[in-house]
């Protein structure tokens, strides 16, 4: 087996697909120290700049002092601390849902929730560009797994019309992690009504950023229905770690009993939940941060002059610049790195073959000067490469 593992690694390297980790020696922020060098970074999903916020650092230190550093047991044994419970109630209220359940990561939430909500005899309908963990949740659930072309409402309707499954669940990213566009959730909800289906949305990149006070994609699109189950991560705009699923109380009560990644897993430390409670308050009060972020996004889109590579039509913090070829995307990323700017080159299988891209992630922590520096470096690269 070891020889074939080595062969697979060698093949990845030859194809320009070998991924390498940088060693970070600073907090996550817009200016970081990676591999011992200072960089301006457009890599993180810390969209509001909360990952190194003094209020949250103080909240974590205080909570560690009074609740310790570990949860010790599954939530169903003795691991469900008051800090977890307070955060679940706060999150449910914030996203305007009856109830919420914490998971230790977004990956765990999607696998656990999809695995519990549907099974053999049921069907999932998934966008082809969904995040990997929605696919894994789908496979793990043993429900029939149907994929439809990106944002294609007609293709989805045809699949729903033909389905004889007992329960039907549409599962999609609300904001696509590598494209930055928003799914047509209102149209999907109308299909749910028409075909007695349910809608599971992954709001990893909308929570904290979109909607009134950062409530997320559902609020942004003014959608509310007992047919909706939402999940969001707490390691992106919320700046900490973890995730939650929110929906009708019966859904959450059922997940507490049956979502295996909840039942058989130790919750994240209570101190993280206390930190997240402070983070949700900052998100709620963060209209200035979101206004600044939106102005950076508009400035970037309006001022980048680049003919060779195409910005995708995204209005969110995720601004993908499509290069196409894997090695060229890598060369562009390396060129920017030489200029002191980090932007990840995203290649297959994370994105479809032939659409390798720079995934430029904008944050409220960036200044207008940071954006100008990025624009000028990309324009130089267009001439230099
Ligand atoms: C990051 C991400 C996840 C995974 O969340 P983690 O908390 O990082 O495990 C799930 N879905 C989407 C769309 C994501 O971008």
mmCIF file of C-alpha atoms and ligand atoms in Angstrom:
data_model
loop_
_atom_site.group_PDB
_atom_site.id
_atom_site.type_symbol
_atom_site.label_atom_id
_atom_site.label_comp_id
_atom_site.label_asym_id
_atom_site.label_seq_id
_atom_site.Cartn_x
_atom_site.Cartn_y
_atom_site.Cartn_z
ATOM 1 C CA UNK A 1 0.000 0.000 0.000
ATOM 2 C CA UNK A 2 2.772 2.477 0.883
ATOM 3 C CA UNK A 3 4.250 2.336 -2.632
ATOM 4 C CA UNK A 4 0.918 3.181 -4.195
ATOM 5 C CA UNK A 5 0.448 6.094 -1.786
ATOM 6 C CA UNK A 6 3.842 7.454 -2.877
ATOM 7 C CA UNK A 7 2.907 6.991 -6.532
ATOM 8 C CA UNK A 8 -0.311 8.945 -6.024
ATOM 9 C CA UNK A 9 1.598 11.783 -4.331
ATOM 10 C CA UNK A 10 4.170 11.870 -7.162
ATOM 11 C CA UNK A 11 1.362 12.034 -9.713
ATOM 12 C CA UNK A 12 -0.276 14.971 -7.907
ATOM 13 C CA UNK A 13 3.028 16.794 -7.836
ATOM 14 C CA UNK A 14 3.604 16.273 -11.569
ATOM 15 C CA UNK A 15 0.125 17.657 -12.299
ATOM 16 C CA UNK A 16 0.642 20.773 -10.182
ATOM 17 C CA UNK A 17 -1.933 19.521 -7.681
ATOM 18 C CA UNK A 18 0.209 18.882 -4.627
ATOM 19 C CA UNK A 19 -1.016 21.045 -1.757
ATOM 20 C CA UNK A 20 1.435 22.469 0.719
ATOM 21 C CA UNK A 21 0.795 23.882 4.142
ATOM 22 C CA UNK A 22 2.261 27.210 5.196
ATOM 23 C CA UNK A 23 3.403 27.596 8.743
ATOM 24 C CA UNK A 24 1.636 30.495 10.436
ATOM 25 C CA UNK A 25 3.416 32.282 13.294
ATOM 26 C CA UNK A 26 0.927 35.086 13.894
ATOM 27 C CA UNK A 27 -2.752 35.309 14.719
ATOM 28 C CA UNK A 28 -5.103 34.934 11.757
ATOM 29 C CA UNK A 29 -5.508 38.486 10.398
ATOM 30 C CA UNK A 30 -5.095 40.545 7.229
ATOM 31 C CA UNK A 31 -1.358 40.900 7.930
ATOM 32 C CA UNK A 32 0.207 37.583 8.869
ATOM 33 C CA UNK A 33 3.588 35.938 9.270
ATOM 34 C CA UNK A 34 3.765 32.727 7.254
ATOM 35 C CA UNK A 35 6.915 30.646 6.724
ATOM 36 C CA UNK A 36 8.749 33.374 8.665
ATOM 37 C CA UNK A 37 7.787 36.164 6.243
ATOM 38 C CA UNK A 38 5.239 38.978 6.581
ATOM 39 C CA UNK A 39 2.363 38.956 4.096
ATOM 40 C CA UNK A 40 -0.817 40.795 3.240
ATOM 41 C CA UNK A 41 -3.317 37.945 3.193
ATOM 42 C CA UNK A 42 -6.477 37.343 1.156
ATOM 43 C CA UNK A 43 -6.769 33.727 2.270
ATOM 44 C CA UNK A 44 -8.885 33.520 5.376
ATOM 45 C CA UNK A 45 -12.650 33.335 5.809
ATOM 46 C CA UNK A 46 -12.442 35.657 8.799
ATOM 47 C CA UNK A 47 -14.755 38.047 6.919
ATOM 48 C CA UNK A 48 -15.336 40.454 9.794
ATOM 49 C CA UNK A 49 -11.838 40.353 11.276
ATOM 50 C CA UNK A 50 -13.011 38.746 14.537
ATOM 51 C CA UNK A 51 -10.465 35.902 14.770
ATOM 52 C CA UNK A 52 -8.042 38.100 16.694
ATOM 53 C CA UNK A 53 -10.511 40.511 18.323
ATOM 54 C CA UNK A 54 -9.516 41.719 21.824
ATOM 55 C CA UNK A 55 -13.070 41.345 23.192
ATOM 56 C CA UNK A 56 -13.154 37.707 22.106
ATOM 57 C CA UNK A 57 -9.662 36.953 23.402
ATOM 58 C CA UNK A 58 -10.701 38.345 26.779
ATOM 59 C CA UNK A 59 -13.973 36.352 26.681
ATOM 60 C CA UNK A 60 -12.079 33.119 25.983
ATOM 61 C CA UNK A 61 -9.568 33.754 28.777
ATOM 62 C CA UNK A 62 -12.306 34.525 31.285
ATOM 63 C CA UNK A 63 -14.448 31.553 30.267
ATOM 64 C CA UNK A 64 -11.481 29.169 30.447
ATOM 65 C CA UNK A 65 -10.957 30.436 33.998
ATOM 66 C CA UNK A 66 -14.482 29.598 35.119
ATOM 67 C CA UNK A 67 -15.382 26.606 32.909
ATOM 68 C CA UNK A 68 -12.032 24.908 32.239
ATOM 69 C CA UNK A 69 -10.663 23.843 28.868
ATOM 70 C CA UNK A 70 -12.470 20.595 28.070
ATOM 71 C CA UNK A 71 -16.048 19.335 27.754
ATOM 72 C CA UNK A 72 -15.140 15.874 29.041
ATOM 73 C CA UNK A 73 -18.038 13.848 27.645
ATOM 74 C CA UNK A 74 -20.684 13.779 24.942
ATOM 75 C CA UNK A 75 -23.410 16.394 25.243
ATOM 76 C CA UNK A 76 -25.833 13.584 26.129
ATOM 77 C CA UNK A 77 -23.684 12.406 29.057
ATOM 78 C CA UNK A 78 -22.317 15.375 31.041
ATOM 79 C CA UNK A 79 -20.742 17.471 28.295
ATOM 80 C CA UNK A 80 -23.600 19.949 27.746
ATOM 81 C CA UNK A 81 -22.494 23.058 29.654
ATOM 82 C CA UNK A 82 -24.594 26.137 30.325
ATOM 83 C CA UNK A 83 -22.321 28.065 27.918
ATOM 84 C CA UNK A 84 -23.274 25.615 25.128
ATOM 85 C CA UNK A 85 -26.947 25.935 25.993
ATOM 86 C CA UNK A 86 -26.868 29.739 26.153
ATOM 87 C CA UNK A 87 -25.146 29.890 22.756
ATOM 88 C CA UNK A 88 -27.684 27.522 21.154
ATOM 89 C CA UNK A 89 -30.551 29.735 22.362
ATOM 90 C CA UNK A 90 -28.745 32.911 21.294
ATOM 91 C CA UNK A 91 -28.031 31.504 17.801
ATOM 92 C CA UNK A 92 -31.625 30.325 17.291
ATOM 93 C CA UNK A 93 -32.923 33.767 18.219
ATOM 94 C CA UNK A 94 -30.322 35.502 16.038
ATOM 95 C CA UNK A 95 -31.188 33.538 12.886
ATOM 96 C CA UNK A 96 -34.913 33.672 13.712
ATOM 97 C CA UNK A 97 -35.427 29.916 14.008
ATOM 98 C CA UNK A 98 -37.206 28.000 16.792
ATOM 99 C CA UNK A 99 -34.145 25.994 17.891
ATOM 100 C CA UNK A 100 -30.452 25.311 17.219
ATOM 101 C CA UNK A 101 -27.895 22.590 17.963
ATOM 102 C CA UNK A 102 -24.119 23.065 18.161
ATOM 103 C CA UNK A 103 -21.620 20.804 16.401
ATOM 104 C CA UNK A 104 -17.863 20.922 16.772
ATOM 105 C CA UNK A 105 -17.312 21.742 13.067
ATOM 106 C CA UNK A 106 -19.279 22.447 9.922
ATOM 107 C CA UNK A 107 -18.109 19.164 8.460
ATOM 108 C CA UNK A 108 -19.506 17.309 11.476
ATOM 109 C CA UNK A 109 -22.832 19.168 11.250
ATOM 110 C CA UNK A 110 -23.467 18.334 7.601
ATOM 111 C CA UNK A 111 -22.518 14.684 7.960
ATOM 112 C CA UNK A 112 -24.500 14.351 11.177
ATOM 113 C CA UNK A 113 -27.613 16.226 10.097
ATOM 114 C CA UNK A 114 -27.951 14.743 6.597
ATOM 115 C CA UNK A 115 -27.134 11.277 7.961
ATOM 116 C CA UNK A 116 -29.917 11.622 10.540
ATOM 117 C CA UNK A 117 -32.628 13.403 8.561
ATOM 118 C CA UNK A 118 -32.736 11.125 5.514
ATOM 119 C CA UNK A 119 -31.892 7.512 4.759
ATOM 120 C CA UNK A 120 -32.722 4.603 2.468
ATOM 121 C CA UNK A 121 -35.907 5.288 0.512
ATOM 122 C CA UNK A 122 -35.364 9.062 0.716
ATOM 123 C CA UNK A 123 -33.647 11.350 -1.788
ATOM 124 C CA UNK A 124 -31.232 14.274 -1.593
ATOM 125 C CA UNK A 125 -30.999 16.839 -4.401
ATOM 126 C CA UNK A 126 -27.634 18.569 -4.390
ATOM 127 C CA UNK A 127 -26.007 21.329 -6.444
ATOM 128 C CA UNK A 128 -22.936 20.052 -8.302
ATOM 129 C CA UNK A 129 -20.790 22.808 -6.760
ATOM 130 C CA UNK A 130 -21.780 22.095 -3.155
ATOM 131 C CA UNK A 131 -19.072 21.931 -0.508
ATOM 132 C CA UNK A 132 -17.443 18.502 -0.080
ATOM 133 C CA UNK A 133 -19.082 17.878 3.299
ATOM 134 C CA UNK A 134 -22.606 18.122 1.875
ATOM 135 C CA UNK A 135 -21.602 15.423 -0.612
ATOM 136 C CA UNK A 136 -20.110 13.301 2.151
ATOM 137 C CA UNK A 137 -23.226 13.796 4.281
ATOM 138 C CA UNK A 138 -25.299 12.708 1.313
ATOM 139 C CA UNK A 139 -23.306 9.544 0.668
ATOM 140 C CA UNK A 140 -23.203 8.723 4.361
ATOM 141 C CA UNK A 141 -26.990 9.064 4.697
ATOM 142 C CA UNK A 142 -27.606 6.212 2.178
ATOM 143 C CA UNK A 143 -30.397 8.295 0.625
ATOM 144 C CA UNK A 144 -30.513 8.393 -3.165
ATOM 145 C CA UNK A 145 -28.101 11.176 -4.144
ATOM 146 C CA UNK A 146 -29.093 13.329 -7.122
ATOM 147 C CA UNK A 147 -26.847 16.135 -8.328
ATOM 148 C CA UNK A 148 -28.046 18.966 -10.545
ATOM 149 C CA UNK A 149 -26.125 21.574 -12.561
ATOM 150 C CA UNK A 150 -25.086 24.652 -10.618
ATOM 151 C CA UNK A 151 -28.090 26.850 -9.664
ATOM 152 C CA UNK A 152 -30.242 25.122 -12.327
ATOM 153 C CA UNK A 153 -33.816 25.444 -11.024
ATOM 154 C CA UNK A 154 -35.315 23.693 -14.083
ATOM 155 C CA UNK A 155 -33.003 20.686 -13.769
ATOM 156 C CA UNK A 156 -33.865 20.451 -10.086
ATOM 157 C CA UNK A 157 -37.602 20.606 -10.792
ATOM 158 C CA UNK A 158 -37.290 17.788 -13.335
ATOM 159 C CA UNK A 159 -35.540 15.615 -10.765
ATOM 160 C CA UNK A 160 -38.155 16.391 -8.099
ATOM 161 C CA UNK A 161 -41.005 15.708 -10.510
ATOM 162 C CA UNK A 162 -39.597 12.284 -11.371
ATOM 163 C CA UNK A 163 -38.798 11.310 -7.779
ATOM 164 C CA UNK A 164 -40.853 8.731 -5.901
ATOM 165 C CA UNK A 165 -38.772 9.028 -2.738
ATOM 166 C CA UNK A 166 -40.525 9.055 0.639
ATOM 167 C CA UNK A 167 -38.743 12.220 1.868
ATOM 168 C CA UNK A 168 -37.091 14.725 -0.442
ATOM 169 C CA UNK A 169 -34.368 17.082 0.765
ATOM 170 C CA UNK A 170 -32.759 19.792 -1.357
ATOM 171 C CA UNK A 171 -29.275 20.439 0.073
ATOM 172 C CA UNK A 172 -27.236 23.407 -1.152
ATOM 173 C CA UNK A 173 -24.615 25.957 -0.224
ATOM 174 C CA UNK A 174 -26.372 29.317 0.228
ATOM 175 C CA UNK A 175 -23.203 31.168 -0.835
ATOM 176 C CA UNK A 176 -20.898 28.967 -2.890
ATOM 177 C CA UNK A 177 -17.508 28.708 -1.255
ATOM 178 C CA UNK A 178 -15.392 28.787 -4.423
ATOM 179 C CA UNK A 179 -17.673 30.938 -6.642
ATOM 180 C CA UNK A 180 -19.125 33.422 -4.156
ATOM 181 C CA UNK A 181 -22.566 33.463 -5.812
ATOM 182 C CA UNK A 182 -25.856 33.048 -3.952
ATOM 183 C CA UNK A 183 -28.168 30.085 -4.630
ATOM 184 C CA UNK A 184 -31.737 30.808 -5.891
ATOM 185 C CA UNK A 185 -33.190 29.817 -2.530
ATOM 186 C CA UNK A 186 -36.611 31.461 -3.048
ATOM 187 C CA UNK A 187 -37.137 29.339 -6.182
ATOM 188 C CA UNK A 188 -35.996 26.234 -4.295
ATOM 189 C CA UNK A 189 -38.417 26.948 -1.465
ATOM 190 C CA UNK A 190 -41.266 27.281 -3.991
ATOM 191 C CA UNK A 191 -40.280 23.856 -5.376
ATOM 192 C CA UNK A 192 -40.333 22.477 -1.836
ATOM 193 C CA UNK A 193 -43.954 23.618 -1.476
ATOM 194 C CA UNK A 194 -44.884 22.183 -4.859
ATOM 195 C CA UNK A 195 -43.213 18.784 -4.410
ATOM 196 C CA UNK A 196 -43.445 18.391 -0.630
ATOM 197 C CA UNK A 197 -39.681 18.653 -0.209
ATOM 198 C CA UNK A 198 -37.465 20.275 2.457
ATOM 199 C CA UNK A 199 -34.592 22.713 2.028
ATOM 200 C CA UNK A 200 -31.243 22.282 3.835
ATOM 201 C CA UNK A 201 -28.938 25.242 3.383
ATOM 202 C CA UNK A 202 -25.270 25.559 4.302
ATOM 203 C CA UNK A 203 -24.679 29.225 5.138
ATOM 204 C CA UNK A 204 -20.959 28.986 5.940
ATOM 205 C CA UNK A 205 -20.226 32.098 3.847
ATOM 206 C CA UNK A 206 -23.430 34.093 4.422
ATOM 207 C CA UNK A 207 -23.697 33.942 8.219
ATOM 208 C CA UNK A 208 -22.346 37.151 9.764
ATOM 209 C CA UNK A 209 -21.931 38.799 6.366
ATOM 210 C CA UNK A 210 -25.307 38.910 4.593
ATOM 211 C CA UNK A 211 -28.737 39.988 5.808
ATOM 212 C CA UNK A 212 -29.781 42.464 8.485
ATOM 213 C CA UNK A 213 -27.195 42.560 11.279
ATOM 214 C CA UNK A 214 -25.407 39.663 9.568
ATOM 215 C CA UNK A 215 -28.214 37.162 10.171
ATOM 216 C CA UNK A 216 -27.293 35.372 6.956
ATOM 217 C CA UNK A 217 -28.598 34.377 3.553
ATOM 218 C CA UNK A 218 -32.165 33.521 4.617
ATOM 219 C CA UNK A 219 -32.664 37.000 6.027
ATOM 220 C CA UNK A 220 -30.907 38.506 2.981
ATOM 221 C CA UNK A 221 -33.495 36.822 0.727
ATOM 222 C CA UNK A 222 -36.344 37.329 3.246
ATOM 223 C CA UNK A 223 -37.125 33.618 3.458
ATOM 224 C CA UNK A 224 -38.794 31.863 6.348
ATOM 225 C CA UNK A 225 -40.542 28.505 6.372
ATOM 226 C CA UNK A 226 -40.844 25.395 8.540
ATOM 227 C CA UNK A 227 -39.499 23.559 5.478
ATOM 228 C CA UNK A 228 -36.067 25.161 5.934
ATOM 229 C CA UNK A 229 -33.206 23.702 7.949
ATOM 230 C CA UNK A 230 -30.070 25.818 8.040
ATOM 231 C CA UNK A 231 -26.506 25.161 9.022
ATOM 232 C CA UNK A 232 -23.747 27.733 9.496
ATOM 233 C CA UNK A 233 -20.131 27.542 10.542
ATOM 234 C CA UNK A 234 -18.665 29.514 13.441
ATOM 235 C CA UNK A 235 -15.042 29.431 12.273
ATOM 236 C CA UNK A 236 -15.531 31.868 9.402
ATOM 237 C CA UNK A 237 -17.214 35.264 9.931
ATOM 238 C CA UNK A 238 -17.760 34.398 13.611
ATOM 239 C CA UNK A 239 -13.977 34.086 13.904
ATOM 240 C CA UNK A 240 -13.809 31.129 16.317
ATOM 241 C CA UNK A 241 -14.691 27.474 15.543
ATOM 242 C CA UNK A 242 -17.641 25.105 15.378
ATOM 243 C CA UNK A 243 -21.025 25.195 13.694
ATOM 244 C CA UNK A 244 -24.738 24.886 14.327
ATOM 245 C CA UNK A 245 -27.876 23.553 12.701
ATOM 246 C CA UNK A 246 -31.117 25.502 13.203
ATOM 247 C CA UNK A 247 -34.716 24.702 12.327
ATOM 248 C CA UNK A 248 -38.076 23.666 13.759
ATOM 249 C CA UNK A 249 -37.894 22.343 17.336
ATOM 250 C CA UNK A 250 -38.876 18.858 16.204
ATOM 251 C CA UNK A 251 -35.902 18.794 13.820
ATOM 252 C CA UNK A 252 -33.456 19.835 16.537
ATOM 253 C CA UNK A 253 -34.986 17.444 19.120
ATOM 254 C CA UNK A 254 -34.626 14.641 16.571
ATOM 255 C CA UNK A 255 -30.999 15.540 15.775
ATOM 256 C CA UNK A 256 -30.085 15.526 19.471
ATOM 257 C CA UNK A 257 -31.222 11.881 19.585
ATOM 258 C CA UNK A 258 -29.939 10.685 16.212
ATOM 259 C CA UNK A 259 -27.160 12.787 14.651
ATOM 260 C CA UNK A 260 -24.203 10.490 15.302
ATOM 261 C CA UNK A 261 -21.559 13.203 15.020
ATOM 262 C CA UNK A 262 -23.399 14.943 17.857
ATOM 263 C CA UNK A 263 -24.307 11.924 19.985
ATOM 264 C CA UNK A 264 -20.938 10.154 19.877
ATOM 265 C CA UNK A 265 -18.618 13.158 19.884
ATOM 266 C CA UNK A 266 -17.253 15.389 22.624
ATOM 267 C CA UNK A 267 -18.544 18.964 22.256
ATOM 268 C CA UNK A 268 -16.050 21.781 21.747
ATOM 269 C CA UNK A 269 -14.959 23.305 25.076
ATOM 270 C CA UNK A 270 -17.609 25.426 26.848
ATOM 271 C CA UNK A 271 -15.128 28.343 26.801
ATOM 272 C CA UNK A 272 -15.414 28.353 22.986
ATOM 273 C CA UNK A 273 -19.184 28.704 23.296
ATOM 274 C CA UNK A 274 -18.791 31.616 25.713
ATOM 275 C CA UNK A 275 -16.398 33.217 23.210
ATOM 276 C CA UNK A 276 -18.896 32.632 20.425
ATOM 277 C CA UNK A 277 -21.687 34.258 22.431
ATOM 278 C CA UNK A 278 -19.532 37.387 22.569
ATOM 279 C CA UNK A 279 -18.810 36.964 18.846
ATOM 280 C CA UNK A 280 -22.506 36.765 17.921
ATOM 281 C CA UNK A 281 -23.042 40.026 19.842
ATOM 282 C CA UNK A 282 -20.210 41.650 17.861
ATOM 283 C CA UNK A 283 -21.729 40.339 14.609
ATOM 284 C CA UNK A 284 -25.108 41.757 15.598
ATOM 285 C CA UNK A 285 -23.567 45.166 16.336
ATOM 286 C CA UNK A 286 -21.257 44.974 13.311
ATOM 287 C CA UNK A 287 -23.175 46.975 10.695
ATOM 288 C CA UNK A 288 -20.161 49.290 10.284
ATOM 289 C CA UNK A 289 -17.927 46.309 9.560
ATOM 290 C CA UNK A 290 -20.342 45.030 6.914
ATOM 291 C CA UNK A 291 -20.676 48.480 5.328
ATOM 292 C CA UNK A 292 -16.880 48.732 5.100
ATOM 293 C CA UNK A 293 -16.641 45.200 3.670
ATOM 294 C CA UNK A 294 -19.264 45.969 1.014
ATOM 295 C CA UNK A 295 -17.400 49.115 0.002
ATOM 296 C CA UNK A 296 -14.159 47.114 -0.393
ATOM 297 C CA UNK A 297 -15.959 44.514 -2.532
ATOM 298 C CA UNK A 298 -17.411 47.218 -4.824
ATOM 299 C CA UNK A 299 -14.074 49.017 -5.085
ATOM 300 C CA UNK A 300 -12.273 45.810 -6.013
ATOM 301 C CA UNK A 301 -14.818 44.796 -8.657
ATOM 302 C CA UNK A 302 -14.965 48.282 -10.200
ATOM 303 C CA UNK A 303 -11.243 48.914 -10.288
ATOM 304 C CA UNK A 304 -9.559 45.655 -11.242
ATOM 305 C CA UNK A 305 -8.508 46.010 -14.888
ATOM 306 C CA UNK A 306 -7.609 42.538 -16.060
ATOM 307 C CA UNK A 307 -8.277 41.058 -19.500
ATOM 308 C CA UNK A 308 -6.473 37.761 -19.263
ATOM 309 C CA UNK A 309 -8.248 36.408 -16.187
ATOM 310 C CA UNK A 310 -11.942 36.789 -15.358
ATOM 311 C CA UNK A 311 -13.563 37.794 -12.092
ATOM 312 C CA UNK A 312 -16.668 35.696 -11.492
ATOM 313 C CA UNK A 313 -19.989 37.536 -10.978
ATOM 314 C CA UNK A 314 -19.945 37.523 -7.169
ATOM 315 C CA UNK A 315 -21.285 40.204 -4.825
ATOM 316 C CA UNK A 316 -19.933 38.532 -1.684
ATOM 317 C CA UNK A 317 -16.568 38.455 0.119
ATOM 318 C CA UNK A 318 -15.497 35.512 -2.043
ATOM 319 C CA UNK A 319 -14.085 37.016 -5.268
ATOM 320 C CA UNK A 320 -12.766 34.289 -7.582
ATOM 321 C CA UNK A 321 -10.413 35.225 -10.423
ATOM 322 C CA UNK A 322 -10.601 32.382 -12.928
ATOM 323 C CA UNK A 323 -7.300 31.474 -14.590
ATOM 324 C CA UNK A 324 -8.221 28.072 -16.054
ATOM 325 C CA UNK A 325 -4.927 26.202 -16.179
ATOM 326 C CA UNK A 326 -3.602 24.670 -12.918
ATOM 327 C CA UNK A 327 0.032 25.628 -13.406
ATOM 328 C CA UNK A 328 -0.823 29.159 -14.532
ATOM 329 C CA UNK A 329 -3.034 29.651 -11.450
ATOM 330 C CA UNK A 330 -0.128 28.440 -9.335
ATOM 331 C CA UNK A 331 2.289 30.775 -11.147
ATOM 332 C CA UNK A 332 -0.014 33.750 -10.516
ATOM 333 C CA UNK A 333 -0.347 32.868 -6.847
ATOM 334 C CA UNK A 334 3.465 32.533 -6.607
ATOM 335 C CA UNK A 335 4.002 35.847 -8.377
ATOM 336 C CA UNK A 336 1.726 37.608 -5.867
ATOM 337 C CA UNK A 337 3.529 35.854 -3.044
ATOM 338 C CA UNK A 338 6.781 37.335 -4.381
ATOM 339 C CA UNK A 339 5.090 40.736 -4.009
ATOM 340 C CA UNK A 340 4.221 39.991 -0.384
ATOM 341 C CA UNK A 341 0.582 39.074 -1.037
ATOM 342 C CA UNK A 342 -0.960 35.696 -0.259
ATOM 343 C CA UNK A 343 -3.931 34.492 -2.313
ATOM 344 C CA UNK A 344 -4.597 30.763 -2.617
ATOM 345 C CA UNK A 345 -4.690 29.058 -6.021
ATOM 346 C CA UNK A 346 -7.665 26.686 -5.944
ATOM 347 C CA UNK A 347 -7.373 23.724 -8.279
ATOM 348 C CA UNK A 348 -9.326 20.545 -9.065
ATOM 349 C CA UNK A 349 -10.807 18.545 -7.429
ATOM 350 C CA UNK A 350 -11.934 21.481 -5.254
ATOM 351 C CA UNK A 351 -13.187 23.222 -8.434
ATOM 352 C CA UNK A 352 -14.106 21.722 -11.833
ATOM 353 C CA UNK A 353 -11.251 20.819 -14.214
ATOM 354 C CA UNK A 354 -10.203 23.792 -16.368
ATOM 355 C CA UNK A 355 -11.423 26.415 -13.854
ATOM 356 C CA UNK A 356 -8.389 26.749 -11.561
ATOM 357 C CA UNK A 357 -8.608 30.126 -9.905
ATOM 358 C CA UNK A 358 -7.379 32.532 -7.298
ATOM 359 C CA UNK A 359 -9.859 32.611 -4.464
ATOM 360 C CA UNK A 360 -9.628 36.168 -3.210
ATOM 361 C CA UNK A 361 -11.239 36.515 0.161
ATOM 362 C CA UNK A 362 -12.045 40.062 1.274
ATOM 363 C CA UNK A 363 -12.547 40.983 4.921
ATOM 364 C CA UNK A 364 -13.695 43.985 6.907
ATOM 365 C CA UNK A 365 -10.207 43.834 8.427
ATOM 366 C CA UNK A 366 -8.711 44.954 5.090
ATOM 367 C CA UNK A 367 -8.129 48.637 4.380
ATOM 368 C CA UNK A 368 -8.730 50.344 1.051
ATOM 369 C CA UNK A 369 -4.925 50.503 0.643
ATOM 370 C CA UNK A 370 -4.739 46.712 0.990
ATOM 371 C CA UNK A 371 -7.220 46.351 -1.887
ATOM 372 C CA UNK A 372 -5.305 48.861 -4.024
ATOM 373 C CA UNK A 373 -2.103 46.918 -3.419
ATOM 374 C CA UNK A 374 -3.796 43.693 -4.523
ATOM 375 C CA UNK A 375 -5.238 45.278 -7.676
ATOM 376 C CA UNK A 376 -1.889 46.700 -8.706
ATOM 377 C CA UNK A 377 -0.059 43.399 -8.096
ATOM 378 C CA UNK A 378 -2.583 41.431 -10.222
ATOM 379 C CA UNK A 379 -2.259 43.988 -13.028
ATOM 380 C CA UNK A 380 1.540 43.732 -12.880
ATOM 381 C CA UNK A 381 1.307 39.934 -12.982
ATOM 382 C CA UNK A 382 -0.772 40.147 -16.143
ATOM 383 C CA UNK A 383 2.171 41.881 -17.848
ATOM 384 C CA UNK A 384 4.949 39.876 -16.179
ATOM 385 C CA UNK A 385 3.739 36.282 -16.569
HETATM 386 C C1 LIG B 1 -15.861 25.637 5.560
HETATM 387 C C2 LIG B 1 -17.121 25.034 5.106
HETATM 388 C C3 LIG B 1 -17.684 23.951 5.783
HETATM 389 C C4 LIG B 1 -16.956 23.236 6.887
HETATM 390 O O1 LIG B 1 -17.004 23.932 8.078
HETATM 391 P P1 LIG B 1 -15.869 23.695 9.156
HETATM 392 O O2 LIG B 1 -16.417 24.301 10.387
HETATM 393 O O3 LIG B 1 -14.663 24.390 8.642
HETATM 394 O O4 LIG B 1 -15.680 22.212 9.256
HETATM 395 C C5 LIG B 1 -18.925 23.509 5.390
HETATM 396 N N1 LIG B 1 -19.568 24.073 4.348
HETATM 397 C C6 LIG B 1 -19.053 25.092 3.647
HETATM 398 C C7 LIG B 1 -19.812 25.670 2.499
HETATM 399 C C8 LIG B 1 -17.804 25.594 4.001
HETATM 400 O O5 LIG B 1 -17.262 26.585 3.296
#
